[in-house]
Amino acid sequence: MTRVRQAVQLACSALEAACTSFAPPSLPAAPVRALRAQESSNCSSSSRCSGSEECSSSSLPFKTRPSYMHNGNVQGRAFSFATSPQQRGMHSSSLAAHGSGGSDADSEETISVVFVDKDGNDQEVRAPLGKNLLEVAHDNEVDLEGACEGSLACSTCHVIVEDEEYYKRMPEPCDDELDMLDLAFELKETSRLGCQIIAAKDLDGLRVRIPSATRNL
């Protein structure tokens, strides 16, 4: 029994020594290039990236910027989209065209027109080209009536052209205007309705007299 026990103890000691000195062979390290390729493939799709993942910005269609919070309001833009040179040029040129032009009133071409009121007083005004004398009179607070507002339904805007030469430069009156002039007070050979006299360059310096009374039938 003593010999058997000694043999077992020797065997156990030898086995323990063998286990202590034994070391498994080390595994070869994975190549760094392979690991980077694997990480890049994991982040190639933006739909699979979570907030904690770091994805390559080249795989995204836009550049990301940090957004800043101040009192609960976002300041700045979270994303910056690329703008083509053509789009930038169109945007800047449209702004320049919008800001560089003057107002229509500054560039409007006008002629001189003199209204002679019922008391014989002259009032010279600037009449924009294309406007009729009734509108010009009202724009400049000239006392010229216009009950029908230029619809050829009355004769209250009747004026008398003082210079016959200017009268001949005007287009001939239509039948409707002639019908209304037949009802006008103090009718003259150079009588016209103010709503039918259109400011034109060849009428610069025109003088018209306002009759002492009007007739609205």
mmCIF file of C-alpha atoms in Angstrom:
data_model
loop_
_atom_site.group_PDB
_atom_site.id
_atom_site.type_symbol
_atom_site.label_atom_id
_atom_site.label_comp_id
_atom_site.label_asym_id
_atom_site.label_seq_id
_atom_site.Cartn_x
_atom_site.Cartn_y
_atom_site.Cartn_z
ATOM 1 C CA MET A 1 0.000 0.000 0.000
ATOM 2 C CA THR A 2 2.862 2.335 0.846
ATOM 3 C CA ARG A 3 4.451 1.779 -2.530
ATOM 4 C CA VAL A 4 1.167 2.338 -4.363
ATOM 5 C CA ARG A 5 0.530 5.620 -2.493
ATOM 6 C CA GLN A 6 4.052 6.844 -3.292
ATOM 7 C CA ALA A 7 3.536 5.980 -6.962
ATOM 8 C CA VAL A 8 0.260 7.903 -7.089
ATOM 9 C CA GLN A 9 1.824 10.958 -5.419
ATOM 10 C CA LEU A 10 4.722 10.944 -7.901
ATOM 11 C CA ALA A 11 2.279 10.708 -10.774
ATOM 12 C CA CYS A 12 0.220 13.627 -9.455
ATOM 13 C CA SER A 13 3.329 15.763 -8.939
ATOM 14 C CA ALA A 14 4.490 15.061 -12.467
ATOM 15 C CA LEU A 15 1.054 15.911 -13.896
ATOM 16 C CA GLU A 16 0.891 19.184 -11.917
ATOM 17 C CA ALA A 17 4.350 20.196 -13.124
ATOM 18 C CA ALA A 18 3.373 19.439 -16.707
ATOM 19 C CA CYS A 19 0.178 21.525 -16.455
ATOM 20 C CA THR A 20 2.039 24.502 -14.943
ATOM 21 C CA SER A 21 4.713 24.608 -17.626
ATOM 22 C CA PHE A 22 2.261 24.133 -20.511
ATOM 23 C CA ALA A 23 1.202 27.396 -22.379
ATOM 24 C CA PRO A 24 -1.170 27.452 -25.367
ATOM 25 C CA PRO A 25 0.279 28.850 -28.561
ATOM 26 C CA SER A 26 -0.541 32.600 -29.118
ATOM 27 C CA LEU A 27 -3.006 33.440 -31.847
ATOM 28 C CA PRO A 28 -1.721 35.602 -34.678
ATOM 29 C CA ALA A 29 -2.848 39.267 -34.374
ATOM 30 C CA ALA A 30 -5.425 40.371 -36.883
ATOM 31 C CA PRO A 31 -4.004 42.754 -39.454
ATOM 32 C CA VAL A 32 -4.816 46.412 -38.723
ATOM 33 C CA ARG A 33 -5.889 46.994 -42.355
ATOM 34 C CA ALA A 34 -8.421 44.144 -42.097
ATOM 35 C CA LEU A 35 -9.874 45.574 -38.875
ATOM 36 C CA ARG A 36 -10.233 49.061 -40.412
ATOM 37 C CA ALA A 37 -11.902 47.581 -43.500
ATOM 38 C CA GLN A 38 -14.365 45.754 -41.276
ATOM 39 C CA GLU A 39 -15.182 48.946 -39.317
ATOM 40 C CA SER A 40 -15.651 50.888 -42.571
ATOM 41 C CA SER A 41 -18.034 48.249 -43.938
ATOM 42 C CA ASN A 42 -20.060 48.372 -40.722
ATOM 43 C CA CYS A 43 -20.566 52.140 -41.117
ATOM 44 C CA SER A 44 -20.959 52.295 -44.916
ATOM 45 C CA SER A 45 -24.725 52.760 -44.687
ATOM 46 C CA SER A 46 -26.013 55.859 -42.875
ATOM 47 C CA SER A 47 -29.224 54.029 -41.972
ATOM 48 C CA ARG A 48 -27.252 51.569 -39.763
ATOM 49 C CA CYS A 49 -25.328 54.235 -37.859
ATOM 50 C CA SER A 50 -26.517 55.056 -34.386
ATOM 51 C CA GLY A 51 -25.709 58.155 -32.378
ATOM 52 C CA SER A 52 -22.702 56.441 -30.718
ATOM 53 C CA GLU A 53 -21.096 55.202 -33.958
ATOM 54 C CA GLU A 54 -18.484 57.194 -35.870
ATOM 55 C CA CYS A 55 -19.217 56.979 -39.580
ATOM 56 C CA SER A 56 -17.134 58.299 -42.405
ATOM 57 C CA SER A 57 -18.501 61.671 -43.639
ATOM 58 C CA SER A 58 -17.665 60.724 -47.227
ATOM 59 C CA SER A 59 -20.525 58.194 -47.227
ATOM 60 C CA LEU A 60 -23.077 60.905 -46.388
ATOM 61 C CA PRO A 61 -24.623 63.279 -49.002
ATOM 62 C CA PHE A 62 -24.047 66.309 -46.757
ATOM 63 C CA LYS A 63 -21.611 67.706 -44.279
ATOM 64 C CA THR A 64 -22.553 67.729 -40.632
ATOM 65 C CA ARG A 65 -22.090 70.672 -38.333
ATOM 66 C CA PRO A 66 -22.690 70.845 -34.624
ATOM 67 C CA SER A 67 -25.814 72.748 -33.643
ATOM 68 C CA TYR A 68 -25.742 74.937 -30.592
ATOM 69 C CA MET A 69 -28.511 75.478 -28.065
ATOM 70 C CA HIS A 70 -29.106 78.797 -26.348
ATOM 71 C CA ASN A 71 -32.119 79.228 -24.045
ATOM 72 C CA GLY A 72 -33.821 76.316 -25.765
ATOM 73 C CA ASN A 73 -33.390 77.775 -29.284
ATOM 74 C CA VAL A 74 -31.200 76.209 -31.912
ATOM 75 C CA GLN A 75 -28.618 78.618 -33.270
ATOM 76 C CA GLY A 76 -26.943 77.903 -36.561
ATOM 77 C CA ARG A 77 -27.709 75.167 -39.033
ATOM 78 C CA ALA A 78 -27.280 71.499 -38.336
ATOM 79 C CA PHE A 79 -26.560 70.588 -41.944
ATOM 80 C CA SER A 80 -24.734 72.395 -44.725
ATOM 81 C CA PHE A 81 -25.727 71.349 -48.246
ATOM 82 C CA ALA A 82 -23.418 71.975 -51.147
ATOM 83 C CA THR A 83 -24.376 74.816 -53.510
ATOM 84 C CA SER A 84 -23.217 74.875 -57.075
ATOM 85 C CA PRO A 85 -21.388 77.998 -58.382
ATOM 86 C CA GLN A 86 -24.247 78.575 -60.834
ATOM 87 C CA GLN A 87 -26.793 78.655 -57.993
ATOM 88 C CA ARG A 88 -24.639 81.038 -55.948
ATOM 89 C CA GLY A 89 -24.266 83.319 -58.944
ATOM 90 C CA MET A 90 -28.012 83.357 -59.641
ATOM 91 C CA HIS A 91 -28.789 84.128 -56.001
ATOM 92 C CA SER A 92 -26.333 87.013 -55.716
ATOM 93 C CA SER A 93 -27.288 88.507 -59.058
ATOM 94 C CA SER A 94 -30.986 88.455 -58.169
ATOM 95 C CA LEU A 95 -30.260 90.247 -54.900
ATOM 96 C CA ALA A 96 -28.128 92.810 -56.685
ATOM 97 C CA ALA A 97 -30.831 93.420 -59.270
ATOM 98 C CA HIS A 98 -33.422 93.772 -56.527
ATOM 99 C CA GLY A 99 -31.427 96.226 -54.444
ATOM 100 C CA SER A 100 -29.735 98.309 -57.124
ATOM 101 C CA GLY A 101 -32.828 99.503 -58.986
ATOM 102 C CA GLY A 102 -34.518 102.756 -58.043
ATOM 103 C CA SER A 103 -38.218 103.205 -57.453
ATOM 104 C CA ASP A 104 -40.623 103.590 -60.358
ATOM 105 C CA ALA A 105 -41.473 107.112 -59.231
ATOM 106 C CA ASP A 106 -37.814 108.193 -59.507
ATOM 107 C CA SER A 107 -37.424 106.881 -63.071
ATOM 108 C CA GLU A 108 -40.897 107.918 -64.295
ATOM 109 C CA GLU A 109 -40.847 110.318 -67.246
ATOM 110 C CA THR A 110 -43.203 113.270 -66.974
ATOM 111 C CA ILE A 111 -44.345 116.357 -68.856
ATOM 112 C CA SER A 112 -45.437 119.784 -67.682
ATOM 113 C CA VAL A 113 -49.175 120.518 -67.589
ATOM 114 C CA VAL A 114 -50.769 123.772 -66.371
ATOM 115 C CA PHE A 115 -54.301 123.809 -64.989
ATOM 116 C CA VAL A 116 -56.039 127.184 -64.952
ATOM 117 C CA ASP A 117 -58.715 127.169 -62.269
ATOM 118 C CA LYS A 118 -62.062 128.967 -62.220
ATOM 119 C CA ASP A 119 -60.449 132.103 -60.764
ATOM 120 C CA GLY A 120 -57.756 132.266 -63.438
ATOM 121 C CA ASN A 121 -54.929 130.949 -61.222
ATOM 122 C CA ASP A 122 -52.274 128.699 -62.784
ATOM 123 C CA GLN A 123 -51.240 125.433 -61.161
ATOM 124 C CA GLU A 124 -48.368 123.652 -62.894
ATOM 125 C CA VAL A 125 -47.986 119.914 -62.245
ATOM 126 C CA ARG A 126 -45.899 117.024 -63.566
ATOM 127 C CA ALA A 127 -47.940 114.501 -65.527
ATOM 128 C CA PRO A 128 -46.465 110.993 -65.940
ATOM 129 C CA LEU A 129 -46.556 109.748 -69.514
ATOM 130 C CA GLY A 130 -49.586 107.530 -70.150
ATOM 131 C CA LYS A 131 -51.784 109.039 -67.438
ATOM 132 C CA ASN A 132 -54.942 110.951 -68.269
ATOM 133 C CA LEU A 133 -55.478 114.516 -67.028
ATOM 134 C CA LEU A 134 -58.286 113.520 -64.660
ATOM 135 C CA GLU A 135 -55.925 111.197 -62.764
ATOM 136 C CA VAL A 136 -53.156 113.819 -62.844
ATOM 137 C CA ALA A 137 -55.520 116.452 -61.453
ATOM 138 C CA HIS A 138 -56.632 114.229 -58.584
ATOM 139 C CA ASP A 139 -53.029 113.207 -57.813
ATOM 140 C CA ASN A 140 -52.131 116.905 -57.428
ATOM 141 C CA GLU A 141 -55.326 118.054 -55.670
ATOM 142 C CA VAL A 142 -56.534 120.067 -58.632
ATOM 143 C CA ASP A 143 -60.252 120.897 -58.397
ATOM 144 C CA LEU A 144 -61.435 118.906 -61.415
ATOM 145 C CA GLU A 145 -64.540 116.790 -61.009
ATOM 146 C CA GLY A 146 -64.877 113.244 -62.309
ATOM 147 C CA ALA A 147 -68.252 111.859 -61.303
ATOM 148 C CA CYS A 148 -68.118 108.788 -63.570
ATOM 149 C CA GLU A 149 -64.409 108.158 -62.860
ATOM 150 C CA GLY A 150 -63.454 108.168 -66.536
ATOM 151 C CA SER A 151 -66.143 105.811 -67.860
ATOM 152 C CA LEU A 152 -67.477 108.357 -70.405
ATOM 153 C CA ALA A 153 -70.791 108.649 -68.596
ATOM 154 C CA CYS A 154 -70.638 112.354 -67.664
ATOM 155 C CA SER A 155 -69.046 115.669 -68.644
ATOM 156 C CA THR A 156 -67.822 116.822 -65.219
ATOM 157 C CA CYS A 157 -64.120 116.550 -66.177
ATOM 158 C CA HIS A 158 -64.628 118.961 -69.098
ATOM 159 C CA VAL A 159 -61.555 121.147 -69.789
ATOM 160 C CA ILE A 160 -60.778 123.686 -72.481
ATOM 161 C CA VAL A 161 -57.420 123.466 -74.268
ATOM 162 C CA GLU A 162 -56.094 127.046 -74.464
ATOM 163 C CA ASP A 163 -53.671 126.505 -77.344
ATOM 164 C CA GLU A 164 -55.278 125.176 -80.520
ATOM 165 C CA GLU A 165 -51.915 123.774 -81.651
ATOM 166 C CA TYR A 166 -51.889 121.390 -78.678
ATOM 167 C CA TYR A 167 -55.494 120.473 -79.387
ATOM 168 C CA LYS A 168 -54.541 119.338 -82.900
ATOM 169 C CA ARG A 169 -51.800 117.103 -81.508
ATOM 170 C CA MET A 170 -54.319 115.031 -79.600
ATOM 171 C CA PRO A 171 -56.148 112.033 -81.055
ATOM 172 C CA GLU A 172 -59.644 112.891 -82.265
ATOM 173 C CA PRO A 173 -62.418 112.363 -79.699
ATOM 174 C CA CYS A 174 -64.551 109.252 -80.045
ATOM 175 C CA ASP A 175 -68.328 109.363 -80.463
ATOM 176 C CA ASP A 176 -68.981 108.668 -76.776
ATOM 177 C CA GLU A 177 -66.789 111.595 -75.760
ATOM 178 C CA LEU A 178 -68.517 113.879 -78.256
ATOM 179 C CA ASP A 179 -71.905 112.845 -76.857
ATOM 180 C CA MET A 180 -70.821 113.809 -73.345
ATOM 181 C CA LEU A 181 -69.276 117.088 -74.539
ATOM 182 C CA ASP A 182 -72.644 118.065 -76.028
ATOM 183 C CA LEU A 183 -73.915 118.139 -72.443
ATOM 184 C CA ALA A 184 -70.951 120.136 -71.092
ATOM 185 C CA PHE A 185 -71.261 123.679 -69.722
ATOM 186 C CA GLU A 186 -69.355 126.441 -71.534
ATOM 187 C CA LEU A 187 -68.532 124.261 -74.534
ATOM 188 C CA LYS A 188 -65.736 125.513 -76.831
ATOM 189 C CA GLU A 189 -64.193 124.317 -80.099
ATOM 190 C CA THR A 190 -61.150 123.048 -78.172
ATOM 191 C CA SER A 191 -63.168 121.374 -75.408
ATOM 192 C CA ARG A 192 -62.150 117.874 -74.297
ATOM 193 C CA LEU A 193 -62.843 115.548 -71.414
ATOM 194 C CA GLY A 194 -59.893 115.402 -69.046
ATOM 195 C CA CYS A 195 -60.213 111.633 -68.711
ATOM 196 C CA GLN A 196 -59.575 111.298 -72.468
ATOM 197 C CA ILE A 197 -56.436 113.473 -72.685
ATOM 198 C CA ILE A 198 -53.420 111.178 -72.262
ATOM 199 C CA ALA A 199 -50.057 112.693 -71.290
ATOM 200 C CA ALA A 200 -47.601 112.362 -74.170
ATOM 201 C CA LYS A 201 -44.232 113.896 -74.974
ATOM 202 C CA ASP A 202 -45.634 116.200 -77.676
ATOM 203 C CA LEU A 203 -48.048 117.664 -75.100
ATOM 204 C CA ASP A 204 -45.289 118.969 -72.812
ATOM 205 C CA GLY A 205 -46.278 122.500 -71.747
ATOM 206 C CA LEU A 206 -50.016 121.927 -72.256
ATOM 207 C CA ARG A 207 -52.381 124.465 -70.673
ATOM 208 C CA VAL A 208 -56.032 123.596 -69.974
ATOM 209 C CA ARG A 209 -58.711 125.776 -68.383
ATOM 210 C CA ILE A 210 -61.349 124.430 -66.019
ATOM 211 C CA PRO A 211 -64.821 125.911 -66.758
ATOM 212 C CA SER A 212 -66.509 128.008 -64.092
ATOM 213 C CA ALA A 213 -69.291 125.412 -63.752
ATOM 214 C CA THR A 214 -70.053 121.799 -64.572
ATOM 215 C CA ARG A 215 -73.184 120.015 -65.679
ATOM 216 C CA ASN A 216 -73.813 116.479 -64.495
ATOM 217 C CA LEU A 217 -76.860 114.925 -66.200
#
